[in-house]
CSV table of C-alpha atoms in Angstrom, one decimal:
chain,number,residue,atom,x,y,z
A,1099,UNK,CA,103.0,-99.7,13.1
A,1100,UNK,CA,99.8,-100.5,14.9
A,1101,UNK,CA,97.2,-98.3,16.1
A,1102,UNK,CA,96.7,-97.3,19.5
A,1103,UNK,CA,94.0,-95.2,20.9
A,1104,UNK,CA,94.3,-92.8,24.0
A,1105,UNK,CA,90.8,-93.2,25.6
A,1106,UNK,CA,90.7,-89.9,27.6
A,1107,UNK,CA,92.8,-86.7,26.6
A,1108,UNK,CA,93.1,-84.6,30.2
A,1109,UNK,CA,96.7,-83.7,31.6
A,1110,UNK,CA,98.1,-87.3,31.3
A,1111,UNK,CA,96.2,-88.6,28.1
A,1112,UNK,CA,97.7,-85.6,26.5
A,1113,UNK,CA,101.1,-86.1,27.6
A,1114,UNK,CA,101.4,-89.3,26.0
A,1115,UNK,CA,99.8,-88.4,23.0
A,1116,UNK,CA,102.2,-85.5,22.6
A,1117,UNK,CA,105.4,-87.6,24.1
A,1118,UNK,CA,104.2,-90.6,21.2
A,1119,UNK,CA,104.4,-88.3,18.4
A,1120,UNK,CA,107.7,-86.9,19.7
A,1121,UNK,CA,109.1,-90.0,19.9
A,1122,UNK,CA,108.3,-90.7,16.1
A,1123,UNK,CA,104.7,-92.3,16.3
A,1124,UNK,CA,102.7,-90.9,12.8
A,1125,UNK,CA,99.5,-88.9,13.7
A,1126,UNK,CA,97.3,-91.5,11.3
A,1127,UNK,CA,98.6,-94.6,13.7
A,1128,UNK,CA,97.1,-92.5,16.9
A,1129,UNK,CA,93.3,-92.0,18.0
A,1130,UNK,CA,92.5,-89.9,20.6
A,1131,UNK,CA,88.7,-90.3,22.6
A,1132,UNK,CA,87.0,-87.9,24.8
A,1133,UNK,CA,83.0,-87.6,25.3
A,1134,UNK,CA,83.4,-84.0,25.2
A,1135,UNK,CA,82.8,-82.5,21.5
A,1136,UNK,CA,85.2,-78.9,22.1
A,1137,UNK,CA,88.2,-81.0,23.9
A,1138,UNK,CA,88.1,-83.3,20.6
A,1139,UNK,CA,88.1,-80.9,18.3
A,1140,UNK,CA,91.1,-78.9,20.0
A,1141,UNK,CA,93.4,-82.0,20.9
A,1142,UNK,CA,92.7,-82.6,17.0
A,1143,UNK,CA,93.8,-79.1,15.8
A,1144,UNK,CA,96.3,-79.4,18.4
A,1145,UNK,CA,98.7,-83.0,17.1
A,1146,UNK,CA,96.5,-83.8,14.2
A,1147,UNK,CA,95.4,-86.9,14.8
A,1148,UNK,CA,91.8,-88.6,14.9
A,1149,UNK,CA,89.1,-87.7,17.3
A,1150,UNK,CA,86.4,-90.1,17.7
A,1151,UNK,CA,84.3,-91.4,21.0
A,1152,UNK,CA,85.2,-93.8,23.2
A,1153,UNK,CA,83.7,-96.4,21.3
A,1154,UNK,CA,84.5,-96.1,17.8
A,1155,UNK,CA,88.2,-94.9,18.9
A,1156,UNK,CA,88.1,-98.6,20.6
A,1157,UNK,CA,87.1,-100.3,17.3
A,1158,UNK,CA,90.3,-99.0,15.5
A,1159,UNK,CA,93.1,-99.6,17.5
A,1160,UNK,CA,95.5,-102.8,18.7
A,1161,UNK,CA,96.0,-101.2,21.6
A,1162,UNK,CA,93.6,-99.5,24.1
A,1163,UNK,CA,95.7,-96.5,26.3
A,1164,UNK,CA,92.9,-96.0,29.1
A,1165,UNK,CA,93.4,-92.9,30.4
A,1166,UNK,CA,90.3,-91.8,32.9
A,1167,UNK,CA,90.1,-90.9,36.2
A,1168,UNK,CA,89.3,-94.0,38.4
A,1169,UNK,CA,85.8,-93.5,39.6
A,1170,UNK,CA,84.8,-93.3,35.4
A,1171,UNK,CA,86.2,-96.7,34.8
A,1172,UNK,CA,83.3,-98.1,36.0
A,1173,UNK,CA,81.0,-96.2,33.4
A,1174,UNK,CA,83.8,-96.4,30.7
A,1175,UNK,CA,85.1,-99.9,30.5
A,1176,UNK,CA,81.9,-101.1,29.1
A,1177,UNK,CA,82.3,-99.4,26.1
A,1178,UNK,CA,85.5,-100.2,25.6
A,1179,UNK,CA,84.3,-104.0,26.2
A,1180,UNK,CA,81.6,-104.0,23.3
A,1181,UNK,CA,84.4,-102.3,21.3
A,1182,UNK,CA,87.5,-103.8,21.9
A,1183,UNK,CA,88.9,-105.7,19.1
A,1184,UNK,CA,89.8,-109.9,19.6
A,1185,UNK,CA,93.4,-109.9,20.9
A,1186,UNK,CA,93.6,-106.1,21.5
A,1187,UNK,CA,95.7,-105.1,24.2
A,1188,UNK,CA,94.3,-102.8,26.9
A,1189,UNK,CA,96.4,-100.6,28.9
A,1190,UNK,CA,95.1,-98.5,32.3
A,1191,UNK,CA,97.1,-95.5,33.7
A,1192,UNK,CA,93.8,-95.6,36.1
A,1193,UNK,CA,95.4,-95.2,39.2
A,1194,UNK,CA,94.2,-97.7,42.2
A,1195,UNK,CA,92.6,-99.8,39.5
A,1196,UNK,CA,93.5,-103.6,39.7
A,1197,UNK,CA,94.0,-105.8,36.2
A,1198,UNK,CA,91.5,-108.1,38.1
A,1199,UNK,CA,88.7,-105.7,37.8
A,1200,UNK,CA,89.7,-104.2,34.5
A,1201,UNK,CA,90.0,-108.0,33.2
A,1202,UNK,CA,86.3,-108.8,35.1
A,1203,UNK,CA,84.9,-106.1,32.8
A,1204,UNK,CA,86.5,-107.0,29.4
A,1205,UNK,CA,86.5,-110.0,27.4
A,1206,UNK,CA,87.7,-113.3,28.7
A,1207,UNK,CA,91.5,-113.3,28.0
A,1208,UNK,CA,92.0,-109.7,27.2
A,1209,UNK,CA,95.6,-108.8,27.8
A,1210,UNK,CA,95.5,-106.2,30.7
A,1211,UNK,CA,99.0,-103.9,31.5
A,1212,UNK,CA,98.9,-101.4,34.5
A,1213,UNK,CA,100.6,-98.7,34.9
A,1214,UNK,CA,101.5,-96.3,37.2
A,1215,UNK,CA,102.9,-92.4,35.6
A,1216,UNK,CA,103.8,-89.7,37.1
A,1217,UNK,CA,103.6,-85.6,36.5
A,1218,UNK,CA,107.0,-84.9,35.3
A,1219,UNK,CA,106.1,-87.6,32.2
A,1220,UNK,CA,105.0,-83.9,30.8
A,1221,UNK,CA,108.4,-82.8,30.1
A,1222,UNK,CA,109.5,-86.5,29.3
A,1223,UNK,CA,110.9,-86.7,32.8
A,1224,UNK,CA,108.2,-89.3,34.0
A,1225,UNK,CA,108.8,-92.7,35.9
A,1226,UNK,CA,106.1,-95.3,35.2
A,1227,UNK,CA,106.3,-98.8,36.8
A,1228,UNK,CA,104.4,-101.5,34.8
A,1229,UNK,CA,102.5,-104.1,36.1
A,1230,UNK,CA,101.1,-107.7,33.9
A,1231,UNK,CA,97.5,-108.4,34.3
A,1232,UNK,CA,96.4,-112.6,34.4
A,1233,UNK,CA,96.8,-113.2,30.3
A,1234,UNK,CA,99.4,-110.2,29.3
A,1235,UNK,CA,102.6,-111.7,27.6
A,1236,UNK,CA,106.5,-110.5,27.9
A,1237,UNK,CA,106.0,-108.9,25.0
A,1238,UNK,CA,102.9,-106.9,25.8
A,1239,UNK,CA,104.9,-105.7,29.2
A,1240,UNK,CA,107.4,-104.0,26.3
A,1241,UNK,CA,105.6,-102.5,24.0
A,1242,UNK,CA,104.1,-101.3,27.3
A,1243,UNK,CA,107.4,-100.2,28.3
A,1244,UNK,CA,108.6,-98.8,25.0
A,1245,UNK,CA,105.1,-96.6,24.8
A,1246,UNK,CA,105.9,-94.9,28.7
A,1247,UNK,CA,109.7,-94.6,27.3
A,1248,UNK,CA,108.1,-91.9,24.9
A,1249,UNK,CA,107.7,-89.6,27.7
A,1250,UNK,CA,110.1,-91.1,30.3
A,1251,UNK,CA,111.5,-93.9,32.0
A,1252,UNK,CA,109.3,-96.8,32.9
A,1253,UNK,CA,110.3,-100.5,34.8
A,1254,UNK,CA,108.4,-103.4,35.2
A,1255,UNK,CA,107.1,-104.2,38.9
A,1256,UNK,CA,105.2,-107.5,40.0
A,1257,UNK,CA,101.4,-105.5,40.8
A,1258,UNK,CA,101.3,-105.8,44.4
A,1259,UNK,CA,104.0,-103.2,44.5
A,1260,UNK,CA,101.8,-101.2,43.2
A,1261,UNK,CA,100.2,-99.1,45.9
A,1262,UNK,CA,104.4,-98.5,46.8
A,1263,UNK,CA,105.1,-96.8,43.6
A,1264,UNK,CA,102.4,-95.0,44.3
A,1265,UNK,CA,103.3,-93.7,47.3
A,1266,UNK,CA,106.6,-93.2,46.0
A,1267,UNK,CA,106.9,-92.3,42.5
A,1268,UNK,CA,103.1,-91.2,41.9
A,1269,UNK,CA,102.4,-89.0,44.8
A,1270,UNK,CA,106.8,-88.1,44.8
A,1271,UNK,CA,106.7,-85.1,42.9
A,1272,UNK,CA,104.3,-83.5,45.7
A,1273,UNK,CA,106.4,-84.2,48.3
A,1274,UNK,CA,109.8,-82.6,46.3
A,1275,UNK,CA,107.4,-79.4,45.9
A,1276,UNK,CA,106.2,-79.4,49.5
A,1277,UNK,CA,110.0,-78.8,49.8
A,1278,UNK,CA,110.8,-76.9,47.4
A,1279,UNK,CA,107.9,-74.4,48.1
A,1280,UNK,CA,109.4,-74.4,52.4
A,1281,UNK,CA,113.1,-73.9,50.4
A,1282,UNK,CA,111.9,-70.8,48.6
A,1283,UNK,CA,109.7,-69.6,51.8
A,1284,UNK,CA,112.9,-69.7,54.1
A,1285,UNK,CA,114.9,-68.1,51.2
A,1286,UNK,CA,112.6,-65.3,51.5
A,1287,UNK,CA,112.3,-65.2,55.6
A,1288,UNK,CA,116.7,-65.0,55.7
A,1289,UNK,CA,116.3,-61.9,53.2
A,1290,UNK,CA,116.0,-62.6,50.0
A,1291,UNK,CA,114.0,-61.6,47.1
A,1292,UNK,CA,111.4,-64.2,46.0
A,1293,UNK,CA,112.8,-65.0,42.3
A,1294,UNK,CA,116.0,-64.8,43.7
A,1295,UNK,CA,115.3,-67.9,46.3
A,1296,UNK,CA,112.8,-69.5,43.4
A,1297,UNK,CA,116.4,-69.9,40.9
A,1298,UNK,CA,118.3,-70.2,43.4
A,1299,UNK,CA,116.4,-73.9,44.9
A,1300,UNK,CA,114.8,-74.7,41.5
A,1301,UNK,CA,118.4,-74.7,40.4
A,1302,UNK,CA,119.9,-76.4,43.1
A,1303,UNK,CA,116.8,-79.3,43.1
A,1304,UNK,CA,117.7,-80.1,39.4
A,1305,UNK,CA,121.3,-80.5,39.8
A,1306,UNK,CA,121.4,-82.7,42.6
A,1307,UNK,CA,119.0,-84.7,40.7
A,1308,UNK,CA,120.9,-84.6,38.1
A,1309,UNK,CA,124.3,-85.8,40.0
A,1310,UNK,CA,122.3,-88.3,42.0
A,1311,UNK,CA,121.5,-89.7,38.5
A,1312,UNK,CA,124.6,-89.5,36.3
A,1313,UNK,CA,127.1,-90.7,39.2
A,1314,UNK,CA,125.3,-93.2,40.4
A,1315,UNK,CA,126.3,-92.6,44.2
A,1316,UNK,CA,124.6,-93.5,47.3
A,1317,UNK,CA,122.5,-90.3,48.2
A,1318,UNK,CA,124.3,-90.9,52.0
A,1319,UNK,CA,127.6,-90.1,50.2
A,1320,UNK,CA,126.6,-87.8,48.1
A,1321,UNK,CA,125.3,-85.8,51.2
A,1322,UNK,CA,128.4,-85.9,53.4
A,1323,UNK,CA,130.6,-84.4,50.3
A,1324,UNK,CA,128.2,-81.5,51.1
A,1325,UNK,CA,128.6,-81.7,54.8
A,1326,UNK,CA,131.5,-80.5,56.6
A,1327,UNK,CA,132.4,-81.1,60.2
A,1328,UNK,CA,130.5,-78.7,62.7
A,1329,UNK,CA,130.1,-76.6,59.0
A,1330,UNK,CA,126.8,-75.3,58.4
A,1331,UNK,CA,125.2,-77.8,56.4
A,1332,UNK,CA,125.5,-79.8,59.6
A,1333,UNK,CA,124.1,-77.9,61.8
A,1334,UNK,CA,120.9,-77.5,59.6
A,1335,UNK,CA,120.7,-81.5,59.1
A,1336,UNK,CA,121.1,-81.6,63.0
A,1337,UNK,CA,117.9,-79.1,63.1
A,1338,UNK,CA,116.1,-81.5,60.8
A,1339,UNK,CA,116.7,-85.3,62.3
A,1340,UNK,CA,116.1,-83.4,66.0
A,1341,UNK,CA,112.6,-82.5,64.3
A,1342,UNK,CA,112.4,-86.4,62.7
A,1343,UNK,CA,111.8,-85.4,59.0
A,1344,UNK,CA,113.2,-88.7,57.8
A,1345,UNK,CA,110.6,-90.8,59.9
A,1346,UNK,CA,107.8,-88.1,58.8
A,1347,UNK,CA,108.2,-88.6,55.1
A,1348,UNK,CA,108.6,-92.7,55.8
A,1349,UNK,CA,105.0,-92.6,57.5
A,1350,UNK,CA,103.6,-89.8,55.0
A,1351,UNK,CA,104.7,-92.3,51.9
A,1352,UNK,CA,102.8,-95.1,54.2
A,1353,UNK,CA,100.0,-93.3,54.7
A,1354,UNK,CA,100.2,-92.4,51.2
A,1355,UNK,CA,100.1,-96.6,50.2
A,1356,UNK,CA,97.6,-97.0,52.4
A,1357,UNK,CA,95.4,-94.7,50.8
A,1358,UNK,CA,96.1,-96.5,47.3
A,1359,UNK,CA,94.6,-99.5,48.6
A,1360,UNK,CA,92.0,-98.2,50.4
A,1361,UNK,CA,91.1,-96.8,46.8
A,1362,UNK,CA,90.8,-99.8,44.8
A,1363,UNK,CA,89.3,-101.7,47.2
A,1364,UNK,CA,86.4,-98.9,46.7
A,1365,UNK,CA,86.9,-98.8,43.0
């Protein structure tokens, strides 16, 4: 197996690393880099793999996991540069960040892959969409692919749907907490006790995901199983389209694209 390096170990540099050796990558094939000395020497004590810099950690691998918040690429990606090895592969969970301006900053020809996770990737519940820079191959988009399967799901998306998936699986698990937290809050305000309404939605959220998955079914007819004529579920969805909360979250997720463009144009 080759090496790959995980240039930057916060929340989501972590998850990999931890979803990789799950899914049976050996700790001596993985390299972790962070500029800070304590969070090296605890993600090492942590998985047992190597620590290094960004630039050594560079050196050593066949493929380059960037992992930094967008507005470091800038200051990063030169190291990586001097580092990276002929034919390595470099892969950017920088969200915003175009393979045009990773690929202006590396050497001609480097094989660039975007990708775009999101949060539940921490309990190997993530959706990543994948993206080919200029001179990335088929096969770079699945070993790609097979490295975002370690902690999820991932599907490959021409890059100018990008800014959508951001809007809709990046910035999604916000929105299904926003709800969540108002399902809980109105659990409380009918009466009941707080843990009570907690299990009570937490429990109901992961089911329905979990039917909407296994079956297959059209959310629309999965909903009117659940809604009975002049019943009560009706009455509350009556509530909710009088008050437009379809068209809200269609122009929240807009606003949210939007947003992702407006950001890499910056970066």
């Amino acid at each position: 197996m080759s090496t790959l390096a995980v240039i930057g170990t916060g929340v989501m540099g972590e998850t990999l690393l931890a979803g990789l050796l799950r899914s049976g990558w050996h700790p001596t094939d993985l390299v972790a880099a962070d500029r800070r000395e304590a969070r090296r020497q605890e993600i090492e004590g942590r998985y047992g793999v190597r620590t290094l810099d960004n630039g050594p950690a560079t050196a050593l691998a066949d493929t380059v996991v960037l992992v930094v918040k967008p507005q470091d690429v800038g200051e990063v990606l030169p190291e990586i540069a001097e580092s990276l090895r002929p034919g390595a592969l470099v892969v950017s969970l920088c969200a915003g960040v175009t393979t045009e301006k990773l690929e202006a900053g590396l050497p001609d020809g480097t094989p660039v892959v975007r990708v775009m996770p999101n949060t539940p990737a921490q309990v190997s519940e993530g959706m990543a969409a994948v993206s080919a820079g200029a001179h990335a191959s088929a096969s770079d988009l699945d070993q790609v692919v097979g490295v975002m399967g370690a902690v999820g799901r991932a599907l490959v998306v021409p890059e100018r749907y990008q800014d959508a998936v951001t809007a809709i699986s990046g910035s999604g698990p916000a929105y299904l907490f926003f709800v969540v937290e108002a399902m809980i809050d109105a659990g409380v305000q009918l009466g009941l006790p707080r843990d009570t309404a907690t299990a009570l939605v937490t429990q109901t959220v992961f089911g329905s995901a979990k039917l909407l998955v296994e079956t297959g079914e059209h959310p629309n007819l999965l909903r009117e199983r659940v809604t009975s004529p002049a019943g009560t579920t009706a009455a509350a969805l009556r509530h909710l389209e009088e008050r437009s909360v379809k068209a809200a979250f269609m122009a929240a997720m807009e606003a949210a694209r939007d947003r992702s463009a407006e950001l890499g144009r910056q970066g």
